[in-house]
Each structure stands twice: as C-alpha cells, then as structure tokens.
XYZ file of C-alpha atoms in Angstrom:
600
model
C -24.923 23.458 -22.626
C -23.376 23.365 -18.868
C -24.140 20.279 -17.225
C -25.057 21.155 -13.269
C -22.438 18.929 -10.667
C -24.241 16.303 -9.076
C -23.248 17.815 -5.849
C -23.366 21.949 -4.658
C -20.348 23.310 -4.033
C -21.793 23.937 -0.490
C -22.250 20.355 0.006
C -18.444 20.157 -0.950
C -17.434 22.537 1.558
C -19.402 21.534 4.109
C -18.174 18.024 3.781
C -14.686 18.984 3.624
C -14.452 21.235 6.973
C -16.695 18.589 8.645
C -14.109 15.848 7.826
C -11.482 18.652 8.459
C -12.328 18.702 11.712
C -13.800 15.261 12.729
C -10.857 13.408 11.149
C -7.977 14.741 13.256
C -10.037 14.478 16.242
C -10.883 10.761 15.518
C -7.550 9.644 14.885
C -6.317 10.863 18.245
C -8.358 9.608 19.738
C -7.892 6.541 18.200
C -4.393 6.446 19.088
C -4.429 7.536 22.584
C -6.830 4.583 22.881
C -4.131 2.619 21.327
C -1.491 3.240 23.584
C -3.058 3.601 26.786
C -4.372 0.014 25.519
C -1.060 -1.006 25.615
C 0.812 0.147 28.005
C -2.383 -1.170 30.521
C -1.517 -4.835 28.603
C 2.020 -4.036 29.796
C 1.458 -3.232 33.195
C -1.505 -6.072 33.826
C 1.356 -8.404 32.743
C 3.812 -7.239 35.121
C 1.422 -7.230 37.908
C 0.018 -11.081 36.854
C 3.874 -12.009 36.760
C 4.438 -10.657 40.143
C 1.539 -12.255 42.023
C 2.296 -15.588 40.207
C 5.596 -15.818 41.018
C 5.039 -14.770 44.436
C 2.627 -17.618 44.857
C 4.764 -19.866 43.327
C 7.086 -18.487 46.084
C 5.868 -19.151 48.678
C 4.359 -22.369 47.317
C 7.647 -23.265 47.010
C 9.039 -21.810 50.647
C 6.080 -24.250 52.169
C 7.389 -27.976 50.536
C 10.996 -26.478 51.627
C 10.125 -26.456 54.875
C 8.101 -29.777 54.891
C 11.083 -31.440 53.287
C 13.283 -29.938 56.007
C 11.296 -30.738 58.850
C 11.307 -34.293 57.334
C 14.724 -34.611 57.102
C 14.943 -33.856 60.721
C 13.542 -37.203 61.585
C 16.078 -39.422 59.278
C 18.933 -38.300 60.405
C 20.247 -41.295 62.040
C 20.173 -44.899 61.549
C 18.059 -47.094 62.621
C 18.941 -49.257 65.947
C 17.038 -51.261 68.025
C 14.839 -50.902 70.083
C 14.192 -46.989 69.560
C 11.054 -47.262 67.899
C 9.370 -45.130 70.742
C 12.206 -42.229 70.620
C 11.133 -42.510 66.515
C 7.363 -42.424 67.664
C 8.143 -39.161 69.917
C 9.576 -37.383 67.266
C 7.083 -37.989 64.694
C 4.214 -36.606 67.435
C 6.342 -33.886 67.963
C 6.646 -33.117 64.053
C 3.052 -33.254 63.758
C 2.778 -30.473 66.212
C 5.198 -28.254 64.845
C 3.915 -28.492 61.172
C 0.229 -28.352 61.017
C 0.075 -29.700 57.481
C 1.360 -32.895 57.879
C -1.583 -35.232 58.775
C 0.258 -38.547 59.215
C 4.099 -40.124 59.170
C 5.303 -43.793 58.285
C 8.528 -43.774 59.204
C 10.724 -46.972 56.660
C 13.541 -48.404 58.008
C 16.248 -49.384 55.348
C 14.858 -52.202 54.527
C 11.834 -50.674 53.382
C 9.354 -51.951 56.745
C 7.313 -49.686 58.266
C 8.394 -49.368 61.636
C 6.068 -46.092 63.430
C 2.991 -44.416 61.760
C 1.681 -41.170 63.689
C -1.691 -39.822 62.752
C -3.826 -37.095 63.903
C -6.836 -38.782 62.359
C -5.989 -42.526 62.478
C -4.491 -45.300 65.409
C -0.661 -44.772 66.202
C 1.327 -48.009 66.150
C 5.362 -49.192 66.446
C 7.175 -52.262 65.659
C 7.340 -54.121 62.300
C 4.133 -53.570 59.987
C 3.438 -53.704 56.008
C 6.119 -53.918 53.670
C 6.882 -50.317 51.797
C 9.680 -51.663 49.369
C 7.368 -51.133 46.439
C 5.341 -47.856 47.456
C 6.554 -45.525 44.709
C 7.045 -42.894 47.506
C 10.034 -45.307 49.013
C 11.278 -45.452 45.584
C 11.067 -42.341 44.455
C 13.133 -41.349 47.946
C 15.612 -43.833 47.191
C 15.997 -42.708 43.726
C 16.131 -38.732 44.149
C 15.717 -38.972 48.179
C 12.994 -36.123 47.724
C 9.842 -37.573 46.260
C 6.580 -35.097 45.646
C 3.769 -37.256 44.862
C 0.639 -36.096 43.208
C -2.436 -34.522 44.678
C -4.923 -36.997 45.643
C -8.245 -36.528 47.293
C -9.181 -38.560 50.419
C -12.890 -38.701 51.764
C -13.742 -37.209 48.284
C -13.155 -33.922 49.548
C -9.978 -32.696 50.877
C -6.589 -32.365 48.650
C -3.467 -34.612 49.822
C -0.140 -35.140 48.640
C 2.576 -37.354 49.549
C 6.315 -36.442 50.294
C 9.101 -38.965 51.100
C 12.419 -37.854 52.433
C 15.134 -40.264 52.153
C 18.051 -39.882 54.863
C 21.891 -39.321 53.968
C 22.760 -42.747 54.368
C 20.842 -45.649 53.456
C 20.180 -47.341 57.566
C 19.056 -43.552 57.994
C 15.648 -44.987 56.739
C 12.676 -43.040 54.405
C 9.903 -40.914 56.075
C 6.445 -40.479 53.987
C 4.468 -37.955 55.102
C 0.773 -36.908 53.917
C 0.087 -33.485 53.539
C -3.011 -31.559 54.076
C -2.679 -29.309 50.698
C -5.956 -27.075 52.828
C -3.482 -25.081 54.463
C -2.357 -23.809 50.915
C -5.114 -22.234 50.819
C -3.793 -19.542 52.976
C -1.394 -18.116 50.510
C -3.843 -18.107 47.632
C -5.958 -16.105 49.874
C -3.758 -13.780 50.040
C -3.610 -12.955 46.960
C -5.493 -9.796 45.373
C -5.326 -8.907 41.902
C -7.310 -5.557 41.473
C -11.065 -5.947 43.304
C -11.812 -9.343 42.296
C -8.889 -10.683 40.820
C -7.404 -14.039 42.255
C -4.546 -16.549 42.075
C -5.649 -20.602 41.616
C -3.147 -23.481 41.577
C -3.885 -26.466 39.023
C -1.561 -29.722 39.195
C -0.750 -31.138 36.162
C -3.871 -33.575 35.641
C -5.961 -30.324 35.639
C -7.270 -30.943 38.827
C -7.643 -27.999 41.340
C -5.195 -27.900 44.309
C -5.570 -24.508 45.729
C -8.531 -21.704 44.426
C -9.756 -18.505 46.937
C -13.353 -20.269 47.469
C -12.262 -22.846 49.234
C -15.724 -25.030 48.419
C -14.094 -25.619 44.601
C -10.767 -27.218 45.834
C -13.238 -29.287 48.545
C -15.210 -30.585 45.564
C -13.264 -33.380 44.837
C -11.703 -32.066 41.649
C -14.822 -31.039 40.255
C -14.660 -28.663 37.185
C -11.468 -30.514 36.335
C -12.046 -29.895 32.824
C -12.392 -26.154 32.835
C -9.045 -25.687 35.034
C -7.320 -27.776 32.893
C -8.681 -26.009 29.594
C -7.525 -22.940 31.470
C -3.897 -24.162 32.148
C -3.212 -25.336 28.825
C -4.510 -21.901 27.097
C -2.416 -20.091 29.599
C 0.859 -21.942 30.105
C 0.653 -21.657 25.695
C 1.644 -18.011 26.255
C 4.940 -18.990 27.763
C 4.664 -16.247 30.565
C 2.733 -13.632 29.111
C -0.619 -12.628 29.843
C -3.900 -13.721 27.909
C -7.375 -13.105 27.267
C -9.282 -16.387 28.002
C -12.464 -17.658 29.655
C -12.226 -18.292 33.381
C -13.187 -21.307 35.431
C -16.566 -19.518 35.783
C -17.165 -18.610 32.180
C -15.991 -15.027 32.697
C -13.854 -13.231 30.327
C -10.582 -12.762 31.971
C -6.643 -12.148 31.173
C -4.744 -14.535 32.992
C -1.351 -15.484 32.961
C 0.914 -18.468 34.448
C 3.869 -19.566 36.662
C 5.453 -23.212 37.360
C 5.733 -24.002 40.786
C 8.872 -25.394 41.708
C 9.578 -28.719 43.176
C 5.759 -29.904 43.021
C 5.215 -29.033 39.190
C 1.953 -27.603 40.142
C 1.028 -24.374 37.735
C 0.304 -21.019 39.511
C -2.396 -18.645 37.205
C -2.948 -15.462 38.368
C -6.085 -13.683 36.511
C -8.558 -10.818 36.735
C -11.578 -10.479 35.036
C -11.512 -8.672 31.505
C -13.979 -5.936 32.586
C -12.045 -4.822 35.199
C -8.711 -4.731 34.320
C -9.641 -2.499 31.130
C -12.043 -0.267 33.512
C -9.623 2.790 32.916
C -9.373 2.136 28.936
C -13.121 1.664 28.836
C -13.482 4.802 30.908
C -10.170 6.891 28.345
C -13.173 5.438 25.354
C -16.006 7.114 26.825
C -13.951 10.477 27.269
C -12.975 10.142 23.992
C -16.542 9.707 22.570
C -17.944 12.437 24.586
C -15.148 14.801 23.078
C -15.832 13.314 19.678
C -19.317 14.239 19.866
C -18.757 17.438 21.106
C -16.180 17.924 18.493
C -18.673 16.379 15.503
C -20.935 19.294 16.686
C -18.268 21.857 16.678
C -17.417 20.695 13.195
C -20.897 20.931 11.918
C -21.383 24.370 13.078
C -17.958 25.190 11.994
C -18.195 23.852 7.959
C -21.542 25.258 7.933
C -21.124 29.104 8.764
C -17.935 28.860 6.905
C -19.918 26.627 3.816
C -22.503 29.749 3.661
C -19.749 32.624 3.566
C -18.097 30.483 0.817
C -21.016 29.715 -1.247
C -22.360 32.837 -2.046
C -19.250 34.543 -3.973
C -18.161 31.188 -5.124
C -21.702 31.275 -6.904
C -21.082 34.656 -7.870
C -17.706 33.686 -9.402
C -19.424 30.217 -11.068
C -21.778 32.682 -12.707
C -19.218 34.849 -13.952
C -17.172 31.634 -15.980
C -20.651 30.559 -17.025
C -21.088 34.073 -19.113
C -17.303 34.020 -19.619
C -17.697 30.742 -21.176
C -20.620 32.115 -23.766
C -18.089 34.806 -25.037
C -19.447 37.821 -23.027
C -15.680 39.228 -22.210
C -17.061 42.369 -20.741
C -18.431 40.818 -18.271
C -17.160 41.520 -14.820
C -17.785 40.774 -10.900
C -17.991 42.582 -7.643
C -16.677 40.598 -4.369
C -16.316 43.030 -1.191
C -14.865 40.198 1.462
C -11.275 41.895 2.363
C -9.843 37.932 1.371
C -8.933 35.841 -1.107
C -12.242 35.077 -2.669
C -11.974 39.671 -3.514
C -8.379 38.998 -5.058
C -9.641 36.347 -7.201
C -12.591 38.336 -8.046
C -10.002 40.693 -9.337
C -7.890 38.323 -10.954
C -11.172 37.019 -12.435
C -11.630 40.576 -14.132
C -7.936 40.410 -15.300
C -8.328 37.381 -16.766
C -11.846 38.461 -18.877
C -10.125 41.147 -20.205
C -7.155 39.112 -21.071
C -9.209 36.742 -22.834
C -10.974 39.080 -24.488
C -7.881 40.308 -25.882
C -6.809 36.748 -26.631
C -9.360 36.200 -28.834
C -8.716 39.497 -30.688
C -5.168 37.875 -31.205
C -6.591 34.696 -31.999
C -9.148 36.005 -35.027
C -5.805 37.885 -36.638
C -4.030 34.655 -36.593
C -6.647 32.581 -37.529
C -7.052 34.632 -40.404
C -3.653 34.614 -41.310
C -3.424 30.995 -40.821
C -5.691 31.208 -43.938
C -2.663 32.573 -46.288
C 0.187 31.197 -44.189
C 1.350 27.920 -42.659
C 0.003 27.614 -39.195
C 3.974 27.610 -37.903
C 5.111 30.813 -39.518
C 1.310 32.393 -38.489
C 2.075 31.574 -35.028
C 5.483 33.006 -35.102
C 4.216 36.130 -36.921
C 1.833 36.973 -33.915
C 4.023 35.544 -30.730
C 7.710 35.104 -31.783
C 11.009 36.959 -32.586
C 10.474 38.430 -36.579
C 14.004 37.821 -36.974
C 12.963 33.677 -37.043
C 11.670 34.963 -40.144
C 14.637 36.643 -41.909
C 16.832 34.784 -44.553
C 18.979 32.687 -43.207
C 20.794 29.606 -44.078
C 19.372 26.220 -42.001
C 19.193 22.475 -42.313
C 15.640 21.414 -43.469
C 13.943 18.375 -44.625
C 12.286 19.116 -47.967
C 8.874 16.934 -48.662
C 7.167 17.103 -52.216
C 4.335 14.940 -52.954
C 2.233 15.048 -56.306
C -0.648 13.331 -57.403
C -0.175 10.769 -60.311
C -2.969 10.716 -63.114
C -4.648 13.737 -62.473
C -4.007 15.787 -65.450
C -5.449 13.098 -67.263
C -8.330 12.835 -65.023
C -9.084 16.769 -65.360
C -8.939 16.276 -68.841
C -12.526 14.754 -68.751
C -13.704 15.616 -65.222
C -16.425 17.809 -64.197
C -14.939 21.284 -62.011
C -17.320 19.643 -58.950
C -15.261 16.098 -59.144
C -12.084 18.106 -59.693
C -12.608 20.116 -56.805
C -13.921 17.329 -54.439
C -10.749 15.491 -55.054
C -8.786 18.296 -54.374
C -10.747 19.110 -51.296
C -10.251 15.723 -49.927
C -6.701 15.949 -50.932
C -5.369 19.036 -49.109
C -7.455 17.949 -45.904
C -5.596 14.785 -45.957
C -2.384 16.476 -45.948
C -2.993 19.583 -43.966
C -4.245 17.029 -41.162
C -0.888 15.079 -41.198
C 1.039 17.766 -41.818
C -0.703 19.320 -38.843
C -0.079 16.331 -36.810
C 3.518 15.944 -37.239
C 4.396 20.551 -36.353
C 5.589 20.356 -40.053
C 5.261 23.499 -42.194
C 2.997 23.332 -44.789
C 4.572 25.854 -47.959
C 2.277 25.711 -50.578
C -0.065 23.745 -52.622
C 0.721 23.671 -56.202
C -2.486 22.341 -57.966
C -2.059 18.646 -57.007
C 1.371 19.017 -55.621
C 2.491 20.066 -51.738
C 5.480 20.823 -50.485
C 6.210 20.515 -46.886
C 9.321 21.812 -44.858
C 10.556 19.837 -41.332
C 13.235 21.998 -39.024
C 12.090 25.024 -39.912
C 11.474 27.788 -39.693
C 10.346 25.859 -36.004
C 13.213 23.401 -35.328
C 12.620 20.332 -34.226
C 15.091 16.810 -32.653
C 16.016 14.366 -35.357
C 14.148 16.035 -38.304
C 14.983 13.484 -40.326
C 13.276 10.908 -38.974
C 10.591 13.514 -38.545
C 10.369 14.014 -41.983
C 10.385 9.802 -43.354
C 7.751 9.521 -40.303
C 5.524 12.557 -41.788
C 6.095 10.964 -45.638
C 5.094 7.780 -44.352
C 1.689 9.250 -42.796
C 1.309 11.438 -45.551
C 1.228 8.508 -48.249
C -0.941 6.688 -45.947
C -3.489 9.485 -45.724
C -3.749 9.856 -49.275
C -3.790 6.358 -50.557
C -6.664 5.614 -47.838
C -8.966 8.652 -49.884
C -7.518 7.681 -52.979
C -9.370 3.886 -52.839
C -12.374 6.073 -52.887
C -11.276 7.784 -55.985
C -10.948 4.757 -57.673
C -14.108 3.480 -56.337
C -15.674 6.238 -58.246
C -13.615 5.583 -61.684
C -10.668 7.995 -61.048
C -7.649 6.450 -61.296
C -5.197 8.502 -59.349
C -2.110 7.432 -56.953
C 0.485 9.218 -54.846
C 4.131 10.131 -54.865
C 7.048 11.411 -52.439
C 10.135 12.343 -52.501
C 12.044 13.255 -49.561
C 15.480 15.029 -49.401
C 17.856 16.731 -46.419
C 20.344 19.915 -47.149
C 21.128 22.995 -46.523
C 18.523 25.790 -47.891
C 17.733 29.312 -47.692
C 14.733 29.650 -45.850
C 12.780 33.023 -44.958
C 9.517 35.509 -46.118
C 9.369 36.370 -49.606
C 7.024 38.624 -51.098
C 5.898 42.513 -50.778
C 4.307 45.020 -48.947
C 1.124 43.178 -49.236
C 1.745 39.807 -49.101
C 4.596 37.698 -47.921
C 5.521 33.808 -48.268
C 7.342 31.364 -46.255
C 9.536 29.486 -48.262
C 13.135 27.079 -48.890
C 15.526 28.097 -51.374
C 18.448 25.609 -52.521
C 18.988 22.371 -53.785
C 17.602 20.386 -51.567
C 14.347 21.617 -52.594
C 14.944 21.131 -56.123
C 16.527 17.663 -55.377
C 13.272 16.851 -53.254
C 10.924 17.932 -56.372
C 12.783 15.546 -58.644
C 12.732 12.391 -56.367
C 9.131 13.447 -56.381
C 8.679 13.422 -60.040
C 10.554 10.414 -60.352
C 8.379 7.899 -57.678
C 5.830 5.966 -58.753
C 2.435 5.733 -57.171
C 2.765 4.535 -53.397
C 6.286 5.636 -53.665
C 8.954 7.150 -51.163
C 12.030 8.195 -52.738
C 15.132 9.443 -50.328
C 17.948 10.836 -50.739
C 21.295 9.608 -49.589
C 21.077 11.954 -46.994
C 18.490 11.097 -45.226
C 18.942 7.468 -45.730
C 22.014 7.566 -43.701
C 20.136 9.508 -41.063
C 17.004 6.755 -40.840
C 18.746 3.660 -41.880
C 18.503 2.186 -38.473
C 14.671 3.269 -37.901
C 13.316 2.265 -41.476
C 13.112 -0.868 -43.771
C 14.779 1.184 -46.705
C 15.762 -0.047 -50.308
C 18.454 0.908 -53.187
C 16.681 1.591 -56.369
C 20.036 2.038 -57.726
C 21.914 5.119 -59.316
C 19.863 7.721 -60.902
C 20.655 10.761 -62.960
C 18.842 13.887 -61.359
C 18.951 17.049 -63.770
C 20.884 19.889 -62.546
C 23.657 17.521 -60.554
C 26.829 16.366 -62.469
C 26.890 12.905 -61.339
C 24.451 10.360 -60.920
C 22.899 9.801 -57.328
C 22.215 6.390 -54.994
C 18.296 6.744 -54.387
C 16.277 4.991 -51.607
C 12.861 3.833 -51.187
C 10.693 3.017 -48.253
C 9.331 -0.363 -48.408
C 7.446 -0.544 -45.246
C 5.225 2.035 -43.416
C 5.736 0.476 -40.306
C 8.510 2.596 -38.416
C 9.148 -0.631 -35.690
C 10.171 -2.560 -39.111
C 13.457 -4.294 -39.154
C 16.029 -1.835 -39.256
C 19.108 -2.066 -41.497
C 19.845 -1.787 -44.961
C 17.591 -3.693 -47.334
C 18.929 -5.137 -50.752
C 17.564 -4.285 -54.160
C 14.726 -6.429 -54.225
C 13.274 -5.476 -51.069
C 13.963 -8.218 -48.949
C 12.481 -12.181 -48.582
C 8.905 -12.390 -49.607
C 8.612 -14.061 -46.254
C 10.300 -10.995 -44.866
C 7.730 -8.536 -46.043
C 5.298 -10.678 -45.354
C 6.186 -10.950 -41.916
C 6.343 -7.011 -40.937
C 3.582 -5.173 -42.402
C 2.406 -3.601 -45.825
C 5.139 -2.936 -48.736
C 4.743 0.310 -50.323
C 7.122 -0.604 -53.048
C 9.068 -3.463 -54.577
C 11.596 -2.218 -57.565
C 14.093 -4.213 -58.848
C-alpha cells in the first residue's frame, strides 16, 4: 500500500519559490545593513577623533599662551625696590589675559613679594612664605607647574600655573586661572545636532561641559564623568558605545589633553548618529515586505501550474507501480513537465518490456546458475564458449546421509535437502559465485568464472568458509531431530575447461579438468566441519587465513602424493601465516575464534 507524504507536493513548491525568493532578498539586505553599519562606525570615529583632538588643541593653544604670558613677567631678577614696576606688570597681565584671576609674584627666595587680584586687595612688599607651596616647587622642579582643578566658592573651576624664570633671582609667578573661559571652545564644538565635546580631569571631576550649569555645580555628577572617562579612554582612541553623563545611549570617544592631563571626550547620542542606518533598515523592511508578497504570489501561481501535472505524473507511477505497463499520460504544457510526460511513456513501455526479459530469465534461472542466466539474456554468448580459464573449484558433500536415507521417511529426506540447497544457494548467492549443480547431497560451486572476479582465491576460502558455516548452523537442527549428519569441503585452484554443454534442448554450465576432479577428492577426503585446500590456493591465502598441514596425501589419478591444507579458523581477520600440524597453541585458538578442525 502507498503511504501519502506528510506534506503536498504543492506545499513543497510553494515553500521552495517562497524561500527562493525571500532568501536572496533577506540576505542583501542583511549585508548592505552590514556595511553601511560599518563604514558609519568608521566615519563617526573619524569625525569623534577630529573634534577631540581639536579640543584638545586648542585646550592646549590656551595654557601655551598663559604660560607665555607668564613668563613675560619673570624675566628678570629681582632688585630692590621695584616691587611697584612688578605690581604694574602684573595689572597689566591681568588685562591682557582675561583668564587669569590673580598673580603672586615669588622672589628667589620663595617670599611673596606682589599679589594682583581682580576679586581680592592688591598688596607689595614682603608677605607669606611660598617655599613649600607645591606650585613654587613644582616651578622649581620642571619651571612649568599645572596644578589641578579646584573649585572656589563651590562653584567656579580654578587651576593653578607657576612659571619659573630662566635663572633662579628671576623669581616664580603663580597664577589662578578661571577654567570658565574654557568653556568657549567646548561650545564650539558640534558633533551632528546634539552632539558635544566635555573635558574631565583626571579625578573625574568636570572641567569644561556645553551647559555651563554642570561645570558650575561644584563637581557634581563626578561619578558618572568619571565612569565615562574610564569606559572611554579603555578604547585607546577608538570610538564606543556607552551611557552618557545623562543616562543616554551614546558613542563617544577620547583624547588626552596635553600639558594639563585633562581628557577631551567627544560623543553623540546613539540614536542619532545611526539615524541613516536606522532609516537604510526601514527601506530594507519595506522592500522585504514588498518582496515577501511578491514571493507569495510568485510560488503560488507557479505551485498551481506545477501541481496539477505533477499529480497527473504521481498518478501515473502509482498505476505503474501496480504492474499496469500500458498505462500512459497526456501533458500538453510546451515544457519540461510534456518531455517528461513523454519520457514517462518511454519508460512504461520499457519496463514493460523489462519484465518480459525478467520472467525469461527468471525462468531460466530455474535450470541455470543465476550468473550464466544473466549472461544468457544480457551478455556476449561467446562468454559462454569453451575456453580454457583459471577457476576456483568448490565441492561440498554431506557426511552421513546415505545412512540417514537408509531409514528416513521421503518428507525428512526432502526437508533436509530443502534446507540444504537454500543454505547454499543463499551463500553462494551472496558471494557472485556460480552455482553448477547439485548432486543429491553434494554441490559444486565455480569462483572466476564464467564471471571473473579480483583475487578469486580468497573469494573462494571466503565462500567455503560461509558455506560450512551455513550448513553446520541447519545441521544442529538435524541433529536436534536425531539425524546425524555433518559437512565437508574441499577447495582447489587450476586451470579448467569451462563452457555450455548439452543439446538442442538443454544446455549446462560446467568446469572440465583436474582441478575439478582434484577439488571432488579433497572433498571426499574432509571430515565433517572440514576445509581441505590445495597447495594452490594455500599459497594464494596464506597471509589472509589461519591454515594447517595435514600432511602428504595420495589423491587418485596424480602420480605423486600432494601437501594438503586445512582451515582451522572461520574468522578471515585470524592470524595470518602458516600454522604447524597441530593447529597452533590451545591458547592460540582460543584466543581468535572457533576451530573448524584440529588434525594431527
């Protein structure tokens, strides 16, 4: 009975122009996603790199010029009594730099001589001690100190710079700066719509940010800038995806600022700067959609046109299959699906011819071996002619069974038989020998011909091997039921005569020649669960069986007396190698499987 698929072929077909279609489309858009993803990465880096370092830049270009200005006022030593000249040009520094909110100007011993203030008292002549302010020695040390960002009033961002002169009686200056003014450059700055440049110091605290009310917060929020300046400097200059001061998804990336060690970030929030690859997605869905219903529309107009012959054509194998040969299909498309129609036809015919052939050789296979039936219907006759050939000859007889037909029933005699020949015929089947005859309880078996065959003489030991197998398996049976019967072989390699013999209305396959003759005695002389070889074929299989030397044996019809070998294992991955005249070790045999035989 034919099982129905789980599935109609329409289903199938629909399916498989759907993802035809869909597929393709998907993964191209998949991978224009991909690399429009990254080359926006790319270019938000390079932008985030250039706004950094420009702020860094100019960061950097605004100490310079403090410093230089500073230096201005060192230049000389100090002598006495030109503490008001010092005063002057300390008013007039504050003037010309707007950042600097107050100067102490050090003499070389490290007393404060002038302080200038915009928001404090000026005063001259000896005041505090400075020797120990770490801006004096920093200045003395490096003579350009950058101290770090303090707040005053709680509000406010400061920093200190001391500038120490060429020469030591030049004296230090230590000015505060209004960091504010910074402000201005960070402004600037526009990364996108909202994107934005912040500078953190490195305590985390915020020195310069484009809402001015942060940096006048007194550091407040410390804790997210300097969360943010440790996830960003990690990258080591490229850009990340992090969470901004505010909590906003953003991809960020960082700068040192020279001089100062302050760290410029540069970010812009996540949303916008993948606007254009959220906008290439949505394109891409809408022309997925579009495409899905295409596809849909597509597989199923082209599923229907299919499904119909295809039907027709599934019908057609159906009654093919239940022997009706005749029968035979009409497809009118103009395509493919009418030339396999036709091919269809062809092959019903074809079959039904086939199995025309097959019932002749079927029934010949009921007189001949299934080999020379085959080559009587397909191959060249002239495989059949006489003609001289190497062959492995294989006789096996039962042992006992005259006696046991002596008192038998026909019915037992024939069951035994029965049993017999099927055990044979199915390894002689097995191994592409060709089965001659049966001889009452004897069979004789050719290998290498008249089909040839590689290495037919381990062919043949492999098919004896089998064979006694076979029949030693149904014997136990036999002598379950009181019969007494066992199994002998004798295998033998030569030169014969092999070819049809016969007349007009009937014809035999057969060997002719010594070998056969020499393969019927070996036969008649092993013993039950017995394989005798000839010297032949042990020298062929030597290295592929566990063989053993029964000794020298007269054989009628040869002059001399001949060597003659037994199989003691049926194991073919048994030791190879010659095997002395007992058989081997009892540990030995033990050790690699069942012994057929053990002579002396």
């Amino acid at each position: 009975m034919v099982t129905r698929p789980r599935r109609s072929l329409f289903i199938k077909y629909f399916i498989t122009l759907f993802v035809a279609v869909v597929v393709p489309l998907m993964l191209g858009s998949a991978s224009e996603a991909w690399f429009a993803f990254r080359d926006n990465r790319l270019y938000l880096n390079e932008i985030l790199q250039v706004e950094a370092r420009s702020a860094a830049d100019r960061i950097q270009a605004f100490t310079d010029g403090i410093r230089d200005q500073l230096g201005w006022v060192v230049q000389f030593p100090w002598t006495p009594g030109e503490d008001d000249r010092r005063r002057i040009d300390g008013l007039r520094l504050l003037q010309q730099v707007p950042a600097i909110v107050s100067l102490s100007m050090v003499d070389a011993t490290g007393t404060e001589r002038v302080f200038v203030s915009r928001v404090s008292m000026n005063r001259t002549g000896r005041g505090a001690d400075m020797s120990a302010d770490p801006a004096v020695i920093g200045a003395r040390a490096h003579r350009v100190w950058y101290g770090p960002v303090h707040y005053q009033r709680d509000s406010e961002p400061y920093m200190r710079i001391a500038v120490a002169g060429n020469r030591a009686a030049a004296g230090i200056v230590v000015a505060d700066i209004n960091l504010k003014l910074i402000w201005d450059i960070i402004a600037g700055i526009k990364i996108g719509d909202t994107g934005h440049a912040l500078i953190v110091d490195d305590t985390g605290r915020l020195v310069a940010h484009p809402d001015i009310s942060l940096v006048l917060r007194s550091g407040a929020g410390a804790g997210d800038f300097s969360r943010l300046k440790s996830e960003v400097s990690a990258a080591n200059g490229s850009a990340v995806t992090t969470t901004g001061e505010d909590g906003t998804p953003v991809v960020a990336l960082s700068v040192r600022a020279a001089n100062v060690d302050w760290t410029v970030i540069a970010e812009q929030p996540v949303l916008e700067a993948f606007e254009s690859i959220r906008a290439a997605l949505w394109r891409s869905l809408i022309l997925i959609v579009i495409g899905i219903v295409f596809a849909s529309v597509l597989a199923y107009w082209r599923a229907c046109r299919m499904w119909g012959p295809i039907r027709q054509l599934e019908n057609g194998v159906e009654r093919i299959g239940m022997g009706q040969f005749d029968h035979r299909i009409t497809i009118q498309s103009r395509d493919e699906l009418e030339q396999l129609a036709i091919r269809f036809n062809q092959m019903a015919e074809e079959l039904g011819a086939s199995q025309q052939k097959s019932e002749r050789i079927n029934r010949l296979k009921q007189f001949l071996a299934p080999q020379v039936a085959e080559l009587v219907e397909h191959s060249d006759q002239r495989l059949l002619d006489a003609h001289r050939r190497d062959v492995v000859a294989i006789f096996g007889d039962l042992r006992g069974f005259t006696a046991f037909t002596a008192r038998a029933e026909p019915d037992a005699i024939l069951a035994v038989l029965k049993q017999y020949y099927e055990a044979v015929g199915a390894v002689t089947a097995r191994h592409e020998a060709t089965l001659i005859r049966f001889a009452g309880d004897g069979v004789m078996v050719l290998v290498n011909a008249p089909v040839t065959c590689e290495n037919p003489a381990y062919r043949g030991v492999r098919l004896a091997i089998d064979m006694q197998a076979a029949v030693q398996s149904v014997a136990g049976t036999w002598s379950a039921g009181g019969c007494a019967i066992g199994f002998g072989v004798g295998v033998a390699m030569g030169h014969a005569t092999v070819g049809t013999l016969g007349y007009q209305g009937r014809l035999d396959y057969t060997a002719i020649g010594s070998v056969v003759n020499l393969a019927s005695r070996l036969c008649s002389m092993a013993d039950d669960g017995q394989i005798l070889l000839d010297p032949i074929i042990n020298e062929r299989v030597k290295d592929s069986f566990a063989l053993a030397s029964i000794g020298e044996r007269p054989i009628k019809g040869y002059d001399r007396a001949l060597e003659i070998f037994a199989v003691t294992r049926m194991d073919a991955s048994a030791p190879t190698g010659r095997v002395d005249r007992a058989g081997g070790s009892g540990a030995e045999r033990s050790r690699h499987g069942l012994t057929l035989t053990e002579t002396a």
